[in-house]
């Protein structure tokens, strides 16, 4: 096994460990992440508090553990949205060609011209969470939405959707390029000669072959989504306190930068390790299957 | 080359239009009316005043008409007035734009200046020690949130070591400095933000340079150059670089949106009064005219940059500059 | 003394755990002014052999043994600066695909001048005139304008002529031509071959011609060596080998080729 493969396996194991940690957080966390205890504020790492406490006396380690959940969930779902939208639009554009392709690619170009952060912040600035909540009053979608929002704060749903909607463009371009090049290959011509319908062509022949680069992009994209969420939360526009997210822990730690280094170093390391893991796996897939 | 460039320019127009539609659309997605922020938090604003404001903004007209009005105004660079301090938006942007541009250009220079040698050295001996070490650093750089790096640098260089200033563009007693001292002071203040802004992009860039150079060095004309008896250095600099760096120009153009977006973080953390920070403040205060204006301006800047990159590429690549006349 | 005397030359390529012998203990010799053709199918190692002669093999390839005695010196043992004085000056190359063998971002003139400056004693003021003269020697019309042109502006045949001009600038002793006509149209192929033969006569060049096309070989070479999977299986004067092939592989190769009359009718 060469170096890249070994690194990819390390990344994979890291992701598994993180997933387990996220799932088992309620049992693994030594303290309640929301439990405020002012007398114990800003304690350095010790045997009692492995990574110290923050300004409100909450145990940092427990908060980081719960933060893993937020990061992984947001990362995966945002990427899922991006891939879903991107594959659909890219496939339609590549397959249909003509004016539809032109219009869709214009949209892609437009969105790609706007700096991501700008677009993201602008979207969040219009408080879409309120709009989302108003969905619960609609006839059919309403109860479903209400159930979803019972489990997940609608603002987090907004974050996930927003990040996803900022990232689908790259996937769309990839899929379109693959479809365009695959359309003319022999096996597609053969299938069409045999009378395959357009739907069948797309789902059985074209898309499966186009998935390779998409998988790489999706894996790397989870890392990117986690980074974006941390930026949003750090700026105060993502996951809101007291729900712990690595980004907002960093935000809260900023004021105590000089005195409580553990509040800044540990969440950053968590983000670094997690994103690195996804990057290693993504690059490993790319090297293995696409070279 | 001229036809190529004109075609590129023309293709930008529909995108520009769509960008204006997008900015306009986002604004009007906000719950309530855009003027609510200016009026609803202030109970002393009477109903008539509110109605007057709405008329001023044309909010009582159909959406399409509002968009048309807005479009004609922004073509004249009239983005309205900020909700926060009632100043002309275009003025607020104009005073911040040069600072952001300066930071971005400096960091672009830093990125190119460092990434090219790094990438070239890595490409010349693939999988060698240098390549492996830089690959590790690149991976770590990719995976790091830039604001975290900024915080760490601030803590280490600014607070712990007290070498570099961590906020603002210049010292408090700036006014009393002589001309040269002022420039030095600003430069000193810019070191951290520019370096942090550059670092994360540096990683990706050096990878592009590396893979572009590796591809170039496999080409037949490199073999010809060696067969001519040129030394490896002459082959690399005389034949390899010029070809290898061509795609980099395009990549530079494509990375502009991220660079501009990165200003938001760098400027906010280091308290630099630039466009990015203006955007952040506008978002926090729901200052919609400024938000809309900056989305548009940001996109226009990106497209301008892309276009310049295209021009540079077309000039540098003789296959485009001279065209294929294909004589016999 | 032979101009070039190769003894037991081997080149290996490493791909992970596998080692492929691209050139397997090849020996051959070439007198001054002679033309030797090396033929074989794709993958037989002929191009690798050609590159190996001046140590142009890049990793993952490795030269693993033998001697390359050129004008009395073993090229495998000399240092890099000496080797560079041989390359391009005493031994020149013409490669298969002129479209990719010329640097696309430099003018023809720039690339020619580079060779002239490197390998001749022409005074700086006379370099341009020398370049024009070289282009005319390879039958390129309107030579001064061509100097300012870029490779993509020229046709395939002209590009190959430029490559040849660069190769003969220093009046080398040996010209190694690796499939010089394969990427060209049939009519142009004939012209290039005739050019090569004329230059051989004018400059007293020795020619090492790599080809898979036996028709080309029949026209241009005195002697022939047949390569199969890295080794030379038969060699001798061209007429003799072609009319009375001894080795079964040579016989197969000859059976595959079309005669002149078959070619013109197809």
Short mmCIF file of N, CA, C and O in Angstrom, two decimals, chain C residues 135-222:
data_model
loop_
_atom_site.label_atom_id
_atom_site.label_comp_id
_atom_site.label_asym_id
_atom_site.label_seq_id
_atom_site.Cartn_x
_atom_site.Cartn_y
_atom_site.Cartn_z
N UNK C 135 17.54 27.64 -42.50
CA UNK C 135 16.19 27.39 -42.98
C UNK C 135 16.18 27.18 -44.49
O UNK C 135 15.46 26.35 -45.03
N UNK C 136 17.02 27.95 -45.18
CA UNK C 136 17.07 27.78 -46.63
C UNK C 136 17.69 26.45 -47.00
O UNK C 136 17.30 25.82 -47.98
N UNK C 137 18.62 26.02 -46.15
CA UNK C 137 19.25 24.72 -46.44
C UNK C 137 18.24 23.57 -46.35
O UNK C 137 18.39 22.55 -47.00
N UNK C 138 17.21 23.76 -45.52
CA UNK C 138 16.20 22.71 -45.44
C UNK C 138 14.98 23.03 -46.29
O UNK C 138 13.89 22.54 -46.07
N UNK C 139 15.20 23.88 -47.27
CA UNK C 139 14.16 24.16 -48.27
C UNK C 139 12.94 24.85 -47.71
O UNK C 139 11.81 24.54 -48.08
N UNK C 140 13.11 25.78 -46.80
CA UNK C 140 11.98 26.57 -46.34
C UNK C 140 12.04 27.91 -47.05
O UNK C 140 13.02 28.63 -46.96
N UNK C 141 10.96 28.23 -47.74
CA UNK C 141 10.93 29.49 -48.48
C UNK C 141 10.60 30.63 -47.52
O UNK C 141 10.10 30.43 -46.44
N UNK C 142 10.89 31.87 -47.98
CA UNK C 142 10.58 33.06 -47.16
C UNK C 142 11.14 32.92 -45.76
O UNK C 142 10.48 33.18 -44.77
N UNK C 143 12.40 32.52 -45.71
CA UNK C 143 13.01 32.19 -44.41
C UNK C 143 12.97 33.33 -43.38
O UNK C 143 12.65 33.09 -42.23
N UNK C 144 13.30 34.57 -43.75
CA UNK C 144 13.32 35.63 -42.72
C UNK C 144 11.97 35.80 -42.01
O UNK C 144 11.93 36.03 -40.81
N UNK C 145 10.83 35.69 -42.77
CA UNK C 145 9.53 35.83 -42.10
C UNK C 145 9.28 34.66 -41.17
O UNK C 145 8.69 34.80 -40.11
N UNK C 146 9.69 33.48 -41.61
CA UNK C 146 9.44 32.27 -40.82
C UNK C 146 10.09 32.36 -39.45
O UNK C 146 9.61 31.80 -38.49
N UNK C 147 11.18 33.08 -39.38
CA UNK C 147 11.87 33.17 -38.09
C UNK C 147 10.98 33.77 -37.02
O UNK C 147 11.07 33.43 -35.85
N UNK C 148 10.08 34.67 -37.44
CA UNK C 148 9.24 35.34 -36.45
C UNK C 148 7.97 34.54 -36.15
O UNK C 148 7.18 34.94 -35.33
N UNK C 149 7.80 33.44 -36.86
CA UNK C 149 6.55 32.69 -36.69
C UNK C 149 6.63 31.78 -35.47
O UNK C 149 7.71 31.41 -35.01
N UNK C 150 5.45 31.38 -34.99
CA UNK C 150 5.38 30.42 -33.91
C UNK C 150 5.08 29.05 -34.51
O UNK C 150 4.50 28.95 -35.59
N UNK C 151 5.44 27.98 -33.78
CA UNK C 151 5.26 26.65 -34.35
C UNK C 151 3.84 26.37 -34.84
O UNK C 151 3.66 25.72 -35.87
N UNK C 152 2.83 26.87 -34.14
CA UNK C 152 1.47 26.50 -34.54
C UNK C 152 1.07 27.15 -35.86
O UNK C 152 0.06 26.82 -36.45
N UNK C 153 1.87 28.11 -36.31
CA UNK C 153 1.53 28.76 -37.57
C UNK C 153 2.07 28.01 -38.78
O UNK C 153 1.77 28.37 -39.91
N UNK C 154 2.87 26.99 -38.54
CA UNK C 154 3.47 26.28 -39.66
C UNK C 154 2.81 24.93 -39.87
O UNK C 154 2.21 24.38 -38.95
N UNK C 155 2.97 24.40 -41.08
CA UNK C 155 2.43 23.06 -41.35
C UNK C 155 3.36 22.02 -40.77
O UNK C 155 4.50 22.31 -40.40
N UNK C 156 2.88 20.78 -40.73
CA UNK C 156 3.67 19.69 -40.16
C UNK C 156 5.00 19.51 -40.85
O UNK C 156 6.04 19.36 -40.21
N UNK C 157 4.96 19.54 -42.17
CA UNK C 157 6.20 19.34 -42.92
C UNK C 157 7.22 20.43 -42.61
O UNK C 157 8.41 20.17 -42.43
N UNK C 158 6.74 21.66 -42.52
CA UNK C 158 7.66 22.76 -42.26
C UNK C 158 8.24 22.67 -40.85
O UNK C 158 9.40 22.96 -40.62
N UNK C 159 7.37 22.23 -39.91
CA UNK C 159 7.88 22.10 -38.54
C UNK C 159 9.00 21.08 -38.50
O UNK C 159 10.02 21.27 -37.84
N UNK C 160 8.83 19.99 -39.22
CA UNK C 160 9.86 18.97 -39.20
C UNK C 160 11.13 19.48 -39.85
O UNK C 160 12.23 19.18 -39.42
N UNK C 161 10.98 20.29 -40.89
CA UNK C 161 12.17 20.89 -41.50
C UNK C 161 12.91 21.77 -40.51
O UNK C 161 14.14 21.82 -40.46
N UNK C 162 12.12 22.51 -39.70
CA UNK C 162 12.75 23.35 -38.68
C UNK C 162 13.54 22.49 -37.69
O UNK C 162 14.67 22.81 -37.32
N UNK C 163 12.92 21.38 -37.27
CA UNK C 163 13.60 20.46 -36.34
C UNK C 163 14.92 20.00 -36.97
O UNK C 163 15.97 19.95 -36.32
N UNK C 164 14.88 19.68 -38.27
CA UNK C 164 16.08 19.21 -38.93
C UNK C 164 17.12 20.33 -38.99
O UNK C 164 18.31 20.12 -38.77
N UNK C 165 16.63 21.54 -39.28
CA UNK C 165 17.56 22.67 -39.32
C UNK C 165 18.27 22.83 -37.99
O UNK C 165 19.49 23.05 -37.93
N UNK C 166 17.50 22.72 -36.88
CA UNK C 166 18.11 22.84 -35.55
C UNK C 166 19.14 21.72 -35.35
O UNK C 166 20.18 21.92 -34.74
N UNK C 167 18.81 20.55 -35.88
CA UNK C 167 19.70 19.42 -35.65
C UNK C 167 21.01 19.54 -36.41
O UNK C 167 22.05 19.11 -35.93
N UNK C 168 20.98 20.15 -37.60
CA UNK C 168 22.22 20.19 -38.39
C UNK C 168 23.01 21.47 -38.18
O UNK C 168 24.07 21.66 -38.78
N UNK C 169 22.51 22.36 -37.35
CA UNK C 169 23.15 23.66 -37.17
C UNK C 169 24.63 23.52 -36.83
O UNK C 169 25.47 24.30 -37.28
N UNK C 170 24.95 22.53 -36.02
CA UNK C 170 26.34 22.39 -35.58
C UNK C 170 27.13 21.44 -36.46
O UNK C 170 28.26 21.07 -36.12
N UNK C 171 26.55 21.03 -37.58
CA UNK C 171 27.18 20.02 -38.45
C UNK C 171 27.62 18.80 -37.63
O UNK C 171 28.80 18.50 -37.50
N UNK C 172 26.64 18.11 -37.05
CA UNK C 172 26.97 16.98 -36.17
C UNK C 172 27.56 15.80 -36.94
O UNK C 172 27.46 15.74 -38.16
N UNK C 173 28.15 14.90 -36.20
CA UNK C 173 28.68 13.70 -36.83
C UNK C 173 27.59 12.66 -36.99
O UNK C 173 27.60 11.86 -37.92
N UNK C 174 26.60 12.67 -36.07
CA UNK C 174 25.56 11.65 -36.09
C UNK C 174 24.21 12.32 -35.90
O UNK C 174 24.03 13.14 -35.01
N UNK C 175 23.26 11.95 -36.73
CA UNK C 175 21.90 12.44 -36.58
C UNK C 175 21.01 11.25 -36.25
O UNK C 175 20.98 10.26 -36.99
N UNK C 176 20.33 11.34 -35.12
CA UNK C 176 19.41 10.27 -34.73
C UNK C 176 18.01 10.75 -35.04
O UNK C 176 17.54 11.74 -34.50
N UNK C 177 17.33 10.05 -35.93
CA UNK C 177 15.99 10.45 -36.34
C UNK C 177 15.00 9.39 -35.87
O UNK C 177 15.03 8.26 -36.37
N UNK C 178 14.15 9.76 -34.90
CA UNK C 178 13.19 8.80 -34.35
C UNK C 178 11.86 8.98 -35.04
O UNK C 178 11.11 9.91 -34.76
N UNK C 179 11.54 8.06 -35.93
CA UNK C 179 10.29 8.11 -36.70
C UNK C 179 10.05 9.50 -37.27
O UNK C 179 9.01 10.09 -37.06
N UNK C 180 10.98 10.02 -38.06
CA UNK C 180 10.87 11.42 -38.48
C UNK C 180 9.70 11.69 -39.41
O UNK C 180 9.29 12.83 -39.56
N UNK C 181 9.17 10.66 -40.04
CA UNK C 181 8.12 10.93 -41.02
C UNK C 181 6.77 10.39 -40.60
O UNK C 181 5.77 10.62 -41.27
N UNK C 182 6.70 9.68 -39.49
CA UNK C 182 5.46 9.00 -39.13
C UNK C 182 4.28 9.94 -38.94
O UNK C 182 3.15 9.62 -39.29
N UNK C 183 4.55 11.14 -38.40
CA UNK C 183 3.42 12.03 -38.11
C UNK C 183 3.05 12.90 -39.29
O UNK C 183 2.24 13.80 -39.17
N UNK C 184 3.64 12.66 -40.45
CA UNK C 184 3.42 13.55 -41.58
C UNK C 184 2.59 12.88 -42.67
O UNK C 184 2.47 11.67 -42.73
N UNK C 185 2.04 13.73 -43.54
CA UNK C 185 1.31 13.20 -44.71
C UNK C 185 2.27 12.43 -45.61
O UNK C 185 3.46 12.71 -45.65
N UNK C 186 1.71 11.50 -46.39
CA UNK C 186 2.56 10.63 -47.22
C UNK C 186 3.42 11.42 -48.20
O UNK C 186 4.60 11.15 -48.39
N UNK C 187 2.84 12.43 -48.84
CA UNK C 187 3.62 13.19 -49.82
C UNK C 187 4.77 13.91 -49.13
O UNK C 187 5.89 13.98 -49.65
N UNK C 188 4.48 14.46 -47.96
CA UNK C 188 5.52 15.18 -47.23
C UNK C 188 6.59 14.22 -46.75
O UNK C 188 7.76 14.57 -46.68
N UNK C 189 6.18 13.01 -46.41
CA UNK C 189 7.13 12.01 -45.95
C UNK C 189 8.26 11.86 -46.95
O UNK C 189 9.45 11.84 -46.59
N UNK C 190 7.88 11.73 -48.21
CA UNK C 190 8.88 11.53 -49.25
C UNK C 190 9.85 12.71 -49.28
O UNK C 190 11.07 12.55 -49.35
N UNK C 191 9.29 13.92 -49.20
CA UNK C 191 10.14 15.11 -49.25
C UNK C 191 11.16 15.12 -48.11
O UNK C 191 12.33 15.43 -48.30
N UNK C 192 10.67 14.81 -46.91
CA UNK C 192 11.55 14.86 -45.74
C UNK C 192 12.67 13.82 -45.88
O UNK C 192 13.83 14.08 -45.58
N UNK C 193 12.29 12.64 -46.36
CA UNK C 193 13.32 11.61 -46.53
C UNK C 193 14.37 12.05 -47.52
O UNK C 193 15.58 11.86 -47.31
N UNK C 194 13.92 12.64 -48.60
CA UNK C 194 14.88 13.10 -49.60
C UNK C 194 15.77 14.18 -49.03
O UNK C 194 16.97 14.24 -49.30
N UNK C 195 15.16 15.05 -48.22
CA UNK C 195 15.95 16.09 -47.57
C UNK C 195 17.04 15.48 -46.70
O UNK C 195 18.21 15.90 -46.75
N UNK C 196 16.64 14.49 -45.92
CA UNK C 196 17.61 13.86 -45.03
C UNK C 196 18.77 13.25 -45.82
O UNK C 196 19.93 13.36 -45.47
N UNK C 197 18.41 12.59 -46.92
CA UNK C 197 19.46 11.97 -47.72
C UNK C 197 20.37 13.00 -48.34
O UNK C 197 21.59 12.83 -48.40
N UNK C 198 19.81 14.13 -48.78
CA UNK C 198 20.63 15.18 -49.38
C UNK C 198 21.58 15.75 -48.35
O UNK C 198 22.76 15.96 -48.59
N UNK C 199 21.07 15.98 -47.17
CA UNK C 199 21.91 16.56 -46.11
C UNK C 199 23.03 15.60 -45.72
O UNK C 199 24.15 16.02 -45.42
N UNK C 200 22.68 14.31 -45.74
CA UNK C 200 23.72 13.32 -45.44
C UNK C 200 24.87 13.46 -46.39
O UNK C 200 26.04 13.45 -46.01
N UNK C 201 24.53 13.61 -47.66
CA UNK C 201 25.59 13.72 -48.68
C UNK C 201 26.34 15.00 -48.47
O UNK C 201 27.56 15.03 -48.47
N UNK C 202 25.62 16.11 -48.27
CA UNK C 202 26.28 17.42 -48.17
C UNK C 202 27.17 17.51 -46.94
O UNK C 202 28.23 18.14 -46.96
N UNK C 203 26.70 16.96 -45.81
CA UNK C 203 27.42 17.17 -44.56
C UNK C 203 28.19 15.95 -44.09
O UNK C 203 28.88 16.00 -43.08
N UNK C 204 28.07 14.84 -44.81
CA UNK C 204 28.77 13.64 -44.38
C UNK C 204 28.26 13.10 -43.06
O UNK C 204 29.00 12.52 -42.27
N UNK C 205 26.95 13.28 -42.82
CA UNK C 205 26.35 12.81 -41.57
C UNK C 205 26.25 11.30 -41.53
O UNK C 205 25.95 10.67 -42.53
N UNK C 206 26.39 10.75 -40.35
CA UNK C 206 25.94 9.38 -40.14
C UNK C 206 24.50 9.48 -39.68
O UNK C 206 24.11 10.45 -39.05
N UNK C 207 23.68 8.51 -40.01
CA UNK C 207 22.27 8.58 -39.69
C UNK C 207 21.83 7.33 -38.95
O UNK C 207 22.11 6.21 -39.39
N UNK C 208 21.17 7.51 -37.83
CA UNK C 208 20.55 6.39 -37.13
C UNK C 208 19.05 6.61 -37.27
O UNK C 208 18.50 7.55 -36.71
N UNK C 209 18.41 5.78 -38.04
CA UNK C 209 17.02 6.01 -38.36
C UNK C 209 16.15 4.99 -37.64
O UNK C 209 16.32 3.78 -37.80
N UNK C 210 15.23 5.46 -36.83
CA UNK C 210 14.30 4.57 -36.15
C UNK C 210 13.01 4.58 -36.94
O UNK C 210 12.49 5.64 -37.27
N UNK C 211 12.48 3.44 -37.22
CA UNK C 211 11.22 3.42 -37.95
C UNK C 211 10.50 2.11 -37.79
O UNK C 211 11.12 1.09 -37.48
N UNK C 212 9.20 2.13 -37.97
CA UNK C 212 8.46 0.87 -38.05
C UNK C 212 8.04 0.65 -39.49
O UNK C 212 7.41 -0.33 -39.82
N UNK C 213 8.39 1.61 -40.35
CA UNK C 213 7.96 1.58 -41.74
C UNK C 213 9.11 1.09 -42.62
O UNK C 213 10.08 1.80 -42.87
N UNK C 214 9.00 -0.16 -43.11
CA UNK C 214 10.09 -0.76 -43.86
C UNK C 214 10.32 -0.08 -45.20
O UNK C 214 11.43 -0.11 -45.74
N UNK C 215 9.32 0.55 -45.74
CA UNK C 215 9.47 1.26 -46.99
C UNK C 215 10.45 2.41 -46.83
O UNK C 215 11.32 2.65 -47.65
N UNK C 216 10.26 3.15 -45.73
CA UNK C 216 11.16 4.26 -45.43
C UNK C 216 12.59 3.74 -45.30
O UNK C 216 13.54 4.31 -45.82
N UNK C 217 12.70 2.61 -44.61
CA UNK C 217 14.01 2.03 -44.34
C UNK C 217 14.71 1.63 -45.64
O UNK C 217 15.90 1.88 -45.83
N UNK C 218 13.94 1.03 -46.50
CA UNK C 218 14.54 0.59 -47.77
C UNK C 218 15.15 1.75 -48.51
O UNK C 218 16.21 1.63 -49.13
N UNK C 219 14.48 2.90 -48.48
CA UNK C 219 14.97 4.06 -49.21
C UNK C 219 16.19 4.67 -48.57
O UNK C 219 17.12 5.10 -49.23
N UNK C 220 16.15 4.79 -47.24
CA UNK C 220 17.10 5.71 -46.60
C UNK C 220 18.32 5.04 -45.97
O UNK C 220 19.28 5.72 -45.66
N UNK C 221 18.28 3.73 -45.74
CA UNK C 221 19.36 3.14 -44.92
C UNK C 221 20.28 2.22 -45.70
O UNK C 221 19.90 1.64 -46.73
N UNK C 222 21.54 2.10 -45.20
CA UNK C 222 22.48 1.13 -45.75
C UNK C 222 22.34 -0.21 -45.04
O UNK C 222 22.36 -1.26 -45.65
#
